mmCIF file of C-alpha atoms in Angstrom:
data_model
loop_
_atom_site.group_PDB
_atom_site.id
_atom_site.type_symbol
_atom_site.label_atom_id
_atom_site.label_comp_id
_atom_site.label_asym_id
_atom_site.label_seq_id
_atom_site.Cartn_x
_atom_site.Cartn_y
_atom_site.Cartn_z
ATOM 1 C CA UNK Q 1 69.918 -30.350 -40.109
ATOM 2 C CA UNK Q 2 73.607 -30.645 -40.679
ATOM 3 C CA UNK Q 3 75.702 -27.568 -39.884
ATOM 4 C CA UNK Q 4 76.668 -27.301 -43.562
ATOM 5 C CA UNK Q 5 73.009 -26.643 -44.422
ATOM 6 C CA UNK Q 6 73.127 -23.524 -42.256
ATOM 7 C CA UNK Q 7 76.404 -22.030 -43.412
ATOM 8 C CA UNK Q 8 75.954 -18.617 -44.989
ATOM 9 C CA UNK Q 9 77.799 -19.058 -48.284
ATOM 10 C CA UNK Q 10 76.559 -15.795 -49.786
ATOM 11 C CA UNK Q 11 79.182 -13.698 -47.974
ATOM 12 C CA UNK Q 12 82.914 -14.330 -48.188
ATOM 13 C CA UNK Q 13 84.624 -15.499 -45.024
ATOM 14 C CA UNK Q 14 88.377 -15.283 -44.744
ATOM 15 C CA UNK Q 15 88.677 -17.877 -42.016
ATOM 16 C CA UNK Q 16 86.300 -19.179 -39.434
ATOM 17 C CA UNK Q 17 82.785 -20.497 -39.159
ATOM 18 C CA UNK Q 18 79.618 -18.602 -40.098
ATOM 19 C CA UNK Q 19 76.324 -20.168 -39.057
ATOM 20 C CA UNK Q 20 73.118 -18.869 -40.606
ATOM 21 C CA UNK Q 21 69.548 -19.412 -39.378
ATOM 22 C CA UNK Q 22 70.463 -21.891 -36.629
ATOM 23 C CA UNK Q 23 68.379 -22.432 -33.483
ATOM 24 C CA UNK Q 24 70.196 -23.488 -30.323
ATOM 25 C CA UNK Q 25 67.581 -24.738 -27.868
ATOM 26 C CA UNK Q 26 69.737 -25.298 -24.787
ATOM 27 C CA UNK Q 27 72.534 -23.444 -23.066
ATOM 28 C CA UNK Q 28 75.735 -23.052 -25.094
ATOM 29 C CA UNK Q 29 78.680 -23.381 -22.700
ATOM 30 C CA UNK Q 30 82.154 -22.788 -24.119
ATOM 31 C CA UNK Q 31 83.789 -21.721 -20.842
ATOM 32 C CA UNK Q 32 87.604 -21.708 -21.048
ATOM 33 C CA UNK Q 33 87.637 -23.003 -24.644
ATOM 34 C CA UNK Q 34 90.479 -21.989 -26.962
ATOM 35 C CA UNK Q 35 89.031 -21.853 -30.449
ATOM 36 C CA UNK Q 36 91.518 -21.217 -33.301
ATOM 37 C CA UNK Q 37 88.974 -19.670 -35.696
ATOM 38 C CA UNK Q 38 86.351 -16.911 -35.588
ATOM 39 C CA UNK Q 39 82.657 -17.755 -35.182
ATOM 40 C CA UNK Q 40 79.863 -15.615 -36.620
ATOM 41 C CA UNK Q 41 76.167 -16.222 -36.052
ATOM 42 C CA UNK Q 42 73.759 -14.684 -38.591
ATOM 43 C CA UNK Q 43 69.978 -14.730 -38.035
ATOM 44 C CA UNK Q 44 70.303 -17.335 -35.276
ATOM 45 C CA UNK Q 45 68.002 -17.960 -32.305
ATOM 46 C CA UNK Q 46 69.366 -18.894 -28.857
ATOM 47 C CA UNK Q 47 66.816 -20.226 -26.347
ATOM 48 C CA UNK Q 48 69.337 -20.750 -23.531
ATOM 49 C CA UNK Q 49 72.162 -18.700 -22.114
ATOM 50 C CA UNK Q 50 75.494 -18.307 -23.853
ATOM 51 C CA UNK Q 51 78.221 -18.977 -21.313
ATOM 52 C CA UNK Q 52 81.529 -17.989 -22.847
ATOM 53 C CA UNK Q 53 83.636 -16.811 -19.896
ATOM 54 C CA UNK Q 54 87.390 -16.953 -20.432
ATOM 55 C CA UNK Q 55 86.973 -18.101 -24.027
ATOM 56 C CA UNK Q 56 89.929 -17.307 -26.314
ATOM 57 C CA UNK Q 57 88.887 -16.835 -29.923
ATOM 58 C CA UNK Q 58 90.057 -14.674 -32.857
ATOM 59 C CA UNK Q 59 86.630 -13.077 -33.452
ATOM 60 C CA UNK Q 60 83.002 -13.500 -32.449
ATOM 61 C CA UNK Q 61 79.881 -11.954 -33.899
ATOM 62 C CA UNK Q 62 76.101 -11.946 -33.768
ATOM 63 C CA UNK Q 63 74.156 -10.323 -36.559
ATOM 64 C CA UNK Q 64 70.355 -10.168 -36.560
ATOM 65 C CA UNK Q 65 70.227 -12.817 -33.798
ATOM 66 C CA UNK Q 66 67.804 -13.303 -30.898
ATOM 67 C CA UNK Q 67 69.395 -14.122 -27.541
ATOM 68 C CA UNK Q 68 66.491 -15.131 -25.268
ATOM 69 C CA UNK Q 69 68.622 -15.426 -22.107
ATOM 70 C CA UNK Q 70 71.915 -13.976 -20.904
ATOM 71 C CA UNK Q 71 75.278 -13.824 -22.606
ATOM 72 C CA UNK Q 72 78.331 -14.102 -20.372
ATOM 73 C CA UNK Q 73 81.710 -13.195 -21.851
ATOM 74 C CA UNK Q 74 83.471 -12.296 -18.587
ATOM 75 C CA UNK Q 75 87.242 -12.652 -18.896
ATOM 76 C CA UNK Q 76 87.154 -13.510 -22.613
ATOM 77 C CA UNK Q 77 90.044 -12.758 -24.941
ATOM 78 C CA UNK Q 78 89.266 -11.932 -28.578
ATOM 79 C CA UNK Q 79 92.243 -11.330 -30.842
ATOM 80 C CA UNK Q 80 90.289 -9.303 -33.392
ATOM 81 C CA UNK Q 81 86.741 -7.971 -33.160
ATOM 82 C CA UNK Q 82 83.398 -8.609 -31.477
ATOM 83 C CA UNK Q 83 79.999 -7.532 -32.651
ATOM 84 C CA UNK Q 84 76.348 -7.907 -31.708
ATOM 85 C CA UNK Q 85 74.635 -5.688 -34.248
ATOM 86 C CA UNK Q 86 72.128 -5.183 -37.069
ATOM 87 C CA UNK Q 87 68.953 -6.273 -35.333
ATOM 88 C CA UNK Q 88 70.469 -8.504 -32.642
ATOM 89 C CA UNK Q 89 68.204 -8.545 -29.568
ATOM 90 C CA UNK Q 90 69.323 -9.716 -26.141
ATOM 91 C CA UNK Q 91 66.483 -10.377 -23.687
ATOM 92 C CA UNK Q 92 68.806 -11.156 -20.759
ATOM 93 C CA UNK Q 93 71.868 -9.485 -19.266
ATOM 94 C CA UNK Q 94 74.756 -8.883 -21.665
ATOM 95 C CA UNK Q 95 77.955 -9.228 -19.613
ATOM 96 C CA UNK Q 96 81.193 -8.436 -21.367
ATOM 97 C CA UNK Q 97 83.298 -7.543 -18.296
ATOM 98 C CA UNK Q 98 87.082 -7.865 -18.033
ATOM 99 C CA UNK Q 99 87.322 -8.697 -21.733
ATOM 100 C CA UNK Q 100 90.245 -7.949 -24.026
ATOM 101 C CA UNK Q 101 89.300 -7.303 -27.646
ATOM 102 C CA UNK Q 102 92.174 -6.696 -30.067
ATOM 103 C CA UNK Q 103 89.901 -4.836 -32.497
ATOM 104 C CA UNK Q 104 86.571 -3.079 -32.292
ATOM 105 C CA UNK Q 105 83.412 -3.875 -30.347
ATOM 106 C CA UNK Q 106 80.321 -2.968 -32.385
ATOM 107 C CA UNK Q 107 76.803 -2.899 -30.923
ATOM 108 C CA UNK Q 108 75.205 -0.753 -33.632
ATOM 109 C CA UNK Q 109 71.491 -1.357 -34.195
ATOM 110 C CA UNK Q 110 71.298 -3.882 -31.333
ATOM 111 C CA UNK Q 111 68.598 -3.992 -28.645
ATOM 112 C CA UNK Q 112 69.290 -4.730 -24.987
ATOM 113 C CA UNK Q 113 65.831 -5.602 -23.693
ATOM 114 C CA UNK Q 114 66.601 -6.908 -20.188
ATOM 115 C CA UNK Q 115 64.866 -4.681 -17.626
ATOM 116 C CA UNK Q 116 67.077 -5.665 -14.690
ATOM 117 C CA UNK Q 117 64.145 -7.029 -12.688
ATOM 118 C CA UNK Q 118 63.389 -10.447 -14.116
ATOM 119 C CA UNK Q 119 65.277 -13.389 -12.676
ATOM 120 C CA UNK Q 120 68.298 -13.794 -14.890
ATOM 121 C CA UNK Q 121 69.981 -17.098 -15.576
ATOM 122 C CA UNK Q 122 73.257 -15.571 -14.399
ATOM 123 C CA UNK Q 123 71.771 -14.693 -11.017
ATOM 124 C CA UNK Q 124 73.632 -12.008 -9.105
ATOM 125 C CA UNK Q 125 76.356 -11.711 -11.750
ATOM 126 C CA UNK Q 126 74.218 -9.231 -13.679
ATOM 127 C CA UNK Q 127 73.676 -6.920 -10.677
ATOM 128 C CA UNK Q 128 70.577 -5.504 -12.401
ATOM 129 C CA UNK Q 129 72.544 -4.473 -15.495
ATOM 130 C CA UNK Q 130 71.241 -5.027 -18.996
ATOM 131 C CA UNK Q 131 74.698 -4.312 -20.456
ATOM 132 C CA UNK Q 132 78.162 -4.249 -18.923
ATOM 133 C CA UNK Q 133 81.458 -3.469 -20.649
ATOM 134 C CA UNK Q 134 83.223 -2.779 -17.337
ATOM 135 C CA UNK Q 135 87.008 -3.113 -17.210
ATOM 136 C CA UNK Q 136 87.051 -4.246 -20.840
ATOM 137 C CA UNK Q 137 89.357 -3.105 -23.638
ATOM 138 C CA UNK Q 138 88.865 -2.581 -27.372
ATOM 139 C CA UNK Q 139 90.329 -0.290 -30.006
ATOM 140 C CA UNK Q 140 86.864 1.190 -30.636
ATOM 141 C CA UNK Q 141 83.371 0.879 -29.174
ATOM 142 C CA UNK Q 142 80.418 1.576 -31.491
ATOM 143 C CA UNK Q 143 77.022 2.153 -29.859
ATOM 144 C CA UNK Q 144 74.902 3.581 -32.686
ATOM 145 C CA UNK Q 145 71.223 3.445 -33.687
ATOM 146 C CA UNK Q 146 70.124 1.108 -30.901
ATOM 147 C CA UNK Q 147 66.812 -0.647 -31.505
ATOM 148 C CA UNK Q 148 65.514 0.867 -28.239
ATOM 149 C CA UNK Q 149 66.960 2.745 -25.313
ATOM 150 C CA UNK Q 150 68.095 0.263 -22.640
ATOM 151 C CA UNK Q 151 65.685 0.240 -19.680
ATOM 152 C CA UNK Q 152 68.096 -1.096 -17.034
ATOM 153 C CA UNK Q 153 71.577 -0.143 -15.892
ATOM 154 C CA UNK Q 154 74.453 0.014 -18.341
ATOM 155 C CA UNK Q 155 78.051 0.040 -17.192
ATOM 156 C CA UNK Q 156 81.154 1.172 -19.033
ATOM 157 C CA UNK Q 157 83.094 1.597 -15.770
ATOM 158 C CA UNK Q 158 86.870 1.551 -16.287
ATOM 159 C CA UNK Q 159 86.500 0.547 -19.951
ATOM 160 C CA UNK Q 160 89.479 1.367 -22.169
ATOM 161 C CA UNK Q 161 88.810 2.335 -25.782
ATOM 162 C CA UNK Q 162 90.572 4.743 -28.110
ATOM 163 C CA UNK Q 163 87.379 5.620 -29.967
ATOM 164 C CA UNK Q 164 83.834 5.673 -28.569
ATOM 165 C CA UNK Q 165 81.126 6.466 -31.104
ATOM 166 C CA UNK Q 166 77.569 6.799 -29.827
ATOM 167 C CA UNK Q 167 74.338 8.611 -30.471
ATOM 168 C CA UNK Q 168 72.710 8.076 -27.073
ATOM 169 C CA UNK Q 169 72.026 11.777 -26.523
ATOM 170 C CA UNK Q 170 70.426 12.417 -29.891
ATOM 171 C CA UNK Q 171 66.922 11.940 -31.197
ATOM 172 C CA UNK Q 172 66.917 8.748 -33.249
ATOM 173 C CA UNK Q 173 63.645 9.414 -35.045
#
């Protein structure tokens, strides 16, 4: 279908592109791209990896999406915010290392399902981690109401945030 058929017109968008209910069957590689508008994926399905290292973009978001492979955002620069939330599930490593985010990073109600053992499409880059925010910066990091406790390593080593909100040590039932 044409992209216009998948645009989510029910929610206002100040500027950028919002794709709704789109399936991407192959790898999406936007390495080193400079994109002048934000991109938001809502209820989308990604069969292949998302390779977005060193991308420069105002904002990027995934809401209620399924990421069947890895997502690689190493070295990315986001002027505003990033989110992977509200039912988003990532079955592969989620690498967001050395990233500069001018706003908040929100992972509320997401699930990081990679167990660190399966062969990942990013190979050794994941180092057995299901989630890495190492050496990244954001004004705030939200890690609330995860769909499940991550089963592999998580790394926030040398991350810089002014506000870190989490409920990892509380009973979520």
